[in-house]
Amino acid sequence: MLNKNEIVETVKMIDSQNLDVRTITMALSLFDCISESGKKTADKVYEKIVRKAGNLVATGEEIAARYGVPIVNKRVSVTPVSLIGMASGGYKEIALAMDRAASETGIDFIGGYSALVQKDMTDGERVFLDTIPEAINATEKVCCSVNVASTKSGMNLDAIEVMGRKITELARLSNSFGCGKVVVFANAVEDNPFMAGAFNGCGEGDAVINVGVSGPGVVKCALEQVRGADINTVAETVKKTAFKITRVGQLVAREAAKKLGAKFGIVDLSLAPTPIVGDSVAHILEEMGLESVGAAGTTACLALLNDAVKKGGVMASDSVGGLSGAFIPVSEDIGMINAVRRGALSLEKLEAMTAVCSVGLDMIAVPGDTPSEVISALIADECAIGVINNKTTAVRIIPAIGKKVGDEVDFGGLLGTAPVMNVSAFSPKAFIERGGHIPAPIHSNRN
C-alpha cells in the first residue's frame, strides 16, 4: 500500500515532473489461431485481438481517471507472426488483420510482426522477412521486430544482411517513416511492453498485462535537489526515485490485469524520454555534471543511471522485467536532439553508450543514400555489443530519403525530430557479403 507521504510525492511527480505510465500493453498468444489457410488464420487473429483487447483503451482511461495517473499509450503485442503463419502462410494477411483489430479497438500500436532468427532461418522465415517492407508500409499501427543474435546462439549474419536491405526498401516505400516501426534485436526479451520491439514470447501466457512506466523528468528534478553532492548520493537518489516510480506502475498493472481478466506480467521501468521539455534522459546526464551529452564521461554517467534505475525497480516490485533501464532514442529526446545539433553527440559515441544502457541505436536518422550494407553493419556492431555483454541491444535506424547530414526528419508526436547523422564513408560490404553465422562467445557455454 502507498502511505500518505508517497501519495503526496506521487501527485507532485505527476503534476510537475512528467511522470506517466507510458504504456499498458496486453500481450496475447496467437497459437490457438493457427489454421489451414492464411485467410482463416488472419480471421482468427482479428477475432481474438478484438475479443481480448476490446476494453483495453476504456480500462486504461478508467484507471487513469481513478488514480490521476496519465496513461499515454494502450497497446497490444502478439506471438511472433513468423511462427503463427509458418503452417499456412498469409503473413501479410495477418498483418492487415492485426491493423484492422488495432483500429477497431482504438489501441495505439500492435507489436509482434516478428521473427526469431538468431541462429538460422527456415524457408518460411526467409519468406516472412521478405514481406516486412510491404506489410509495414501497408499498415498504420503494426510494429515489427526481428531478433538476429543472442549470447547463446551467436549472430546470424545472413539475417543481418537481409534486414539491412529490408530497412532500405521500407525507407523508399514509406518515405522513411515506416522505419520507425521496425527494430532489429540481439537478446530480445519476451515481455517487453515498449514498441516497436514488443512481442508475446513463446514462454508467456495467453493474455498478460505488461506496463511500462517512465519518469525522466522525475529523476532530473530529484537530482536538482542534490547538486554539489558526491556521486554516491547521486546513485542513491536515482535508486530511491526509481523505487517510487515503480510502485506507481505496479499499482496500475495489477488493476488493469484484474479488470481485463488477464494475468499481471511485469513492470518495465525504462526511462523512456519524449520530445517534451523536462522529459529527457540527456538532461539527467547533464544534471550529473556534463556540459553536454556526448562529452567525455557520458558513458560513465549513463552506466550509473541505468544500474541505479534497475536497483530501485527491483526493490519496489518482484515483477520487474522487460528492458528496465534508460532509453537513448535520438529523435524522442529533446536533450539528445539538441546535443546532435550542436555537434556534441556522434553516432560513434551513441554506440559506446549502448554498451551500458537499454537498448541501443534507437530512432537515429542517417542519409537517405546510405548503402544497405552499411545499415547491416551498424546492426552487426550493435548485436556484437549485446552478444558479448549478455544484454539486450537493438537498432531502429531511419534512412532519411532525400536528406543529407545536417538535415532533419520530423516524425511528429512522441517520435519527435531526428537530425540526420554522419556515417563512416568506408565500406563494410565485403564483410557483410561473407554471410554465415558468427559463433556464440566462449562465455555462452555455461551448462
PDB file of N, CA and C in Angstrom, residues 13 16-22 72 213-221 245 270-284 327 329-336 414:
ATOM      1  N   MET A  13       4.925  14.401  -8.602  1.00  0.00           N
ATOM      2  CA  MET A  13       5.630  13.871  -9.769  1.00  0.00           C
ATOM      3  C   MET A  13       4.757  13.930 -11.015  1.00  0.00           C
ATOM      4  N   SER A  16       3.988  18.037 -11.978  1.00  0.00           N
ATOM      5  CA  SER A  16       5.023  18.977 -12.418  1.00  0.00           C
ATOM      6  C   SER A  16       6.298  18.339 -12.962  1.00  0.00           C
ATOM      7  N   GLN A  17       6.367  16.984 -12.938  1.00  0.00           N
ATOM      8  CA  GLN A  17       7.625  16.341 -13.324  1.00  0.00           C
ATOM      9  C   GLN A  17       7.451  15.303 -14.432  1.00  0.00           C
ATOM     10  N   ASN A  18       6.314  15.324 -15.119  1.00  0.00           N
ATOM     11  CA  ASN A  18       6.069  14.489 -16.301  1.00  0.00           C
ATOM     12  C   ASN A  18       6.066  12.979 -16.011  1.00  0.00           C
ATOM     13  N   LEU A  19       5.720  12.574 -14.777  1.00  0.00           N
ATOM     14  CA  LEU A  19       5.574  11.148 -14.517  1.00  0.00           C
ATOM     15  C   LEU A  19       4.342  10.627 -15.230  1.00  0.00           C
ATOM     16  N   ASP A  20       4.486   9.516 -15.920  1.00  0.00           N
ATOM     17  CA  ASP A  20       3.325   8.887 -16.533  1.00  0.00           C
ATOM     18  C   ASP A  20       3.556   7.388 -16.643  1.00  0.00           C
ATOM     19  N   VAL A  21       2.445   6.678 -16.845  1.00  0.00           N
ATOM     20  CA  VAL A  21       2.534   5.293 -17.291  1.00  0.00           C
ATOM     21  C   VAL A  21       2.605   5.374 -18.810  1.00  0.00           C
ATOM     22  N   ARG A  22       3.763   5.030 -19.369  1.00  0.00           N
ATOM     23  CA  ARG A  22       3.959   5.228 -20.792  1.00  0.00           C
ATOM     24  C   ARG A  22       3.082   4.282 -21.611  1.00  0.00           C
ATOM     25  N   VAL A  72      -0.336   7.046 -21.210  1.00  0.00           N
ATOM     26  CA  VAL A  72      -0.149   7.663 -22.522  1.00  0.00           C
ATOM     27  C   VAL A  72      -0.582   6.745 -23.655  1.00  0.00           C
ATOM     28  N   VAL A 213       6.550   2.120 -17.295  1.00  0.00           N
ATOM     29  CA  VAL A 213       6.465   3.395 -16.585  1.00  0.00           C
ATOM     30  C   VAL A 213       7.687   4.234 -16.936  1.00  0.00           C
ATOM     31  N   SER A 214       7.490   5.519 -17.080  1.00  0.00           N
ATOM     32  CA  SER A 214       8.612   6.366 -17.466  1.00  0.00           C
ATOM     33  C   SER A 214       8.607   7.648 -16.653  1.00  0.00           C
ATOM     34  N   GLY A 215       9.792   8.075 -16.224  1.00  0.00           N
ATOM     35  CA  GLY A 215       9.862   9.307 -15.451  1.00  0.00           C
ATOM     36  C   GLY A 215      11.188  10.022 -15.508  1.00  0.00           C
ATOM     37  N   PRO A 216      11.730  10.304 -16.708  1.00  0.00           N
ATOM     38  CA  PRO A 216      12.990  11.060 -16.756  1.00  0.00           C
ATOM     39  C   PRO A 216      12.910  12.399 -16.036  1.00  0.00           C
ATOM     40  N   GLY A 217      11.768  13.066 -16.163  1.00  0.00           N
ATOM     41  CA  GLY A 217      11.608  14.366 -15.513  1.00  0.00           C
ATOM     42  C   GLY A 217      11.662  14.270 -14.004  1.00  0.00           C
ATOM     43  N   VAL A 218      11.107  13.179 -13.465  1.00  0.00           N
ATOM     44  CA  VAL A 218      11.116  12.963 -12.021  1.00  0.00           C
ATOM     45  C   VAL A 218      12.549  12.784 -11.527  1.00  0.00           C
ATOM     46  N   VAL A 219      13.324  11.979 -12.241  1.00  0.00           N
ATOM     47  CA  VAL A 219      14.726  11.746 -11.856  1.00  0.00           C
ATOM     48  C   VAL A 219      15.524  13.043 -11.949  1.00  0.00           C
ATOM     49  N   LYS A 220      15.309  13.792 -13.012  1.00  0.00           N
ATOM     50  CA  LYS A 220      16.017  15.075 -13.180  1.00  0.00           C
ATOM     51  C   LYS A 220      15.715  16.009 -12.006  1.00  0.00           C
ATOM     52  N   CYS A 221      14.455  16.128 -11.619  1.00  0.00           N
ATOM     53  CA  CYS A 221      14.079  17.011 -10.505  1.00  0.00           C
ATOM     54  C   CYS A 221      14.692  16.539  -9.191  1.00  0.00           C
ATOM     55  N   ILE A 245       8.702   5.418  -8.578  1.00  0.00           N
ATOM     56  CA  ILE A 245       8.070   5.334  -9.889  1.00  0.00           C
ATOM     57  C   ILE A 245       7.533   3.925 -10.138  1.00  0.00           C
ATOM     58  N   SER A 270      11.578   1.622 -17.680  1.00  0.00           N
ATOM     59  CA  SER A 270      12.545   2.173 -18.623  1.00  0.00           C
ATOM     60  C   SER A 270      12.347   3.674 -18.690  1.00  0.00           C
ATOM     61  N   LEU A 271      13.403   4.425 -18.482  1.00  0.00           N
ATOM     62  CA  LEU A 271      13.312   5.873 -18.582  1.00  0.00           C
ATOM     63  C   LEU A 271      13.223   6.234 -20.058  1.00  0.00           C
ATOM     64  N   ALA A 272      11.996   6.183 -20.574  1.00  0.00           N
ATOM     65  CA  ALA A 272      11.752   6.439 -21.994  1.00  0.00           C
ATOM     66  C   ALA A 272      11.394   7.912 -22.170  1.00  0.00           C
ATOM     67  N   PRO A 273      12.234   8.678 -22.829  1.00  0.00           N
ATOM     68  CA  PRO A 273      12.006  10.119 -22.948  1.00  0.00           C
ATOM     69  C   PRO A 273      10.967  10.453 -24.007  1.00  0.00           C
ATOM     70  N   THR A 274      10.593  11.714 -24.048  1.00  0.00           N
ATOM     71  CA  THR A 274       9.754  12.264 -25.110  1.00  0.00           C
ATOM     72  C   THR A 274      10.377  13.585 -25.552  1.00  0.00           C
ATOM     73  N   PRO A 275       9.917  14.136 -26.687  1.00  0.00           N
ATOM     74  CA  PRO A 275      10.462  15.428 -27.129  1.00  0.00           C
ATOM     75  C   PRO A 275      10.036  16.600 -26.253  1.00  0.00           C
ATOM     76  N   ILE A 276       9.180  16.348 -25.252  1.00  0.00           N
ATOM     77  CA  ILE A 276       8.714  17.414 -24.369  1.00  0.00           C
ATOM     78  C   ILE A 276       9.865  17.903 -23.487  1.00  0.00           C
ATOM     79  N   VAL A 277       9.982  19.203 -23.335  1.00  0.00           N
ATOM     80  CA  VAL A 277      10.988  19.766 -22.437  1.00  0.00           C
ATOM     81  C   VAL A 277      10.683  19.305 -21.017  1.00  0.00           C
ATOM     82  N   GLY A 278      11.717  18.802 -20.309  1.00  0.00           N
ATOM     83  CA  GLY A 278      11.530  18.296 -18.955  1.00  0.00           C
ATOM     84  C   GLY A 278      11.303  16.808 -18.898  1.00  0.00           C
ATOM     85  N   ASP A 279      11.474  16.123 -20.031  1.00  0.00           N
ATOM     86  CA  ASP A 279      11.236  14.672 -20.079  1.00  0.00           C
ATOM     87  C   ASP A 279      12.372  14.000 -20.832  1.00  0.00           C
ATOM     88  N   SER A 280      13.606  14.344 -20.459  1.00  0.00           N
ATOM     89  CA  SER A 280      14.777  13.954 -21.243  1.00  0.00           C
ATOM     90  C   SER A 280      15.782  13.166 -20.410  1.00  0.00           C
ATOM     91  N   VAL A 281      16.236  12.023 -20.932  1.00  0.00           N
ATOM     92  CA  VAL A 281      17.335  11.283 -20.306  1.00  0.00           C
ATOM     93  C   VAL A 281      18.632  12.068 -20.445  1.00  0.00           C
ATOM     94  N   ALA A 282      18.826  12.731 -21.573  1.00  0.00           N
ATOM     95  CA  ALA A 282      20.040  13.533 -21.771  1.00  0.00           C
ATOM     96  C   ALA A 282      20.189  14.586 -20.685  1.00  0.00           C
ATOM     97  N   HIS A 283      19.088  15.199 -20.298  1.00  0.00           N
ATOM     98  CA  HIS A 283      19.153  16.238 -19.278  1.00  0.00           C
ATOM     99  C   HIS A 283      19.497  15.662 -17.898  1.00  0.00           C
ATOM    100  N   ILE A 284      19.130  14.404 -17.647  1.00  0.00           N
ATOM    101  CA  ILE A 284      19.560  13.749 -16.409  1.00  0.00           C
ATOM    102  C   ILE A 284      21.076  13.635 -16.381  1.00  0.00           C
ATOM    103  N   PHE A 327      16.502   4.535 -21.857  1.00  0.00           N
ATOM    104  CA  PHE A 327      16.496   4.553 -23.312  1.00  0.00           C
ATOM    105  C   PHE A 327      17.208   5.821 -23.804  1.00  0.00           C
ATOM    106  N   PRO A 329      16.868   7.105 -27.307  1.00  0.00           N
ATOM    107  CA  PRO A 329      16.469   7.386 -28.688  1.00  0.00           C
ATOM    108  C   PRO A 329      16.763   8.837 -29.036  1.00  0.00           C
ATOM    109  N   VAL A 330      17.362   9.063 -30.170  1.00  0.00           N
ATOM    110  CA  VAL A 330      17.741  10.440 -30.509  1.00  0.00           C
ATOM    111  C   VAL A 330      16.506  11.286 -30.782  1.00  0.00           C
ATOM    112  N   SER A 331      15.632  10.843 -31.682  1.00  0.00           N
ATOM    113  CA  SER A 331      14.532  11.708 -32.113  1.00  0.00           C
ATOM    114  C   SER A 331      13.505  11.950 -31.015  1.00  0.00           C
ATOM    115  N   GLU A 332      13.450  11.080 -30.005  1.00  0.00           N
ATOM    116  CA  GLU A 332      12.409  11.167 -28.979  1.00  0.00           C
ATOM    117  C   GLU A 332      12.876  11.884 -27.713  1.00  0.00           C
ATOM    118  N   ASP A 333      14.062  12.427 -27.717  1.00  0.00           N
ATOM    119  CA  ASP A 333      14.623  13.059 -26.517  1.00  0.00           C
ATOM    120  C   ASP A 333      15.164  14.430 -26.909  1.00  0.00           C
ATOM    121  N   ILE A 334      14.534  15.486 -26.383  1.00  0.00           N
ATOM    122  CA  ILE A 334      14.915  16.833 -26.792  1.00  0.00           C
ATOM    123  C   ILE A 334      16.368  17.137 -26.447  1.00  0.00           C
ATOM    124  N   GLY A 335      16.870  16.552 -25.351  1.00  0.00           N
ATOM    125  CA  GLY A 335      18.272  16.760 -24.992  1.00  0.00           C
ATOM    126  C   GLY A 335      19.212  16.097 -25.972  1.00  0.00           C
ATOM    127  N   MET A 336      18.865  14.891 -26.429  1.00  0.00           N
ATOM    128  CA  MET A 336      19.678  14.192 -27.436  1.00  0.00           C
ATOM    129  C   MET A 336      19.644  14.947 -28.766  1.00  0.00           C
ATOM    130  N   LEU A 414       5.185  11.599 -30.335  1.00  0.00           N
ATOM    131  CA  LEU A 414       6.227  11.065 -29.462  1.00  0.00           C
ATOM    132  C   LEU A 414       7.486  10.665 -30.219  1.00  0.00           C
TER     133      LEU A 414
END
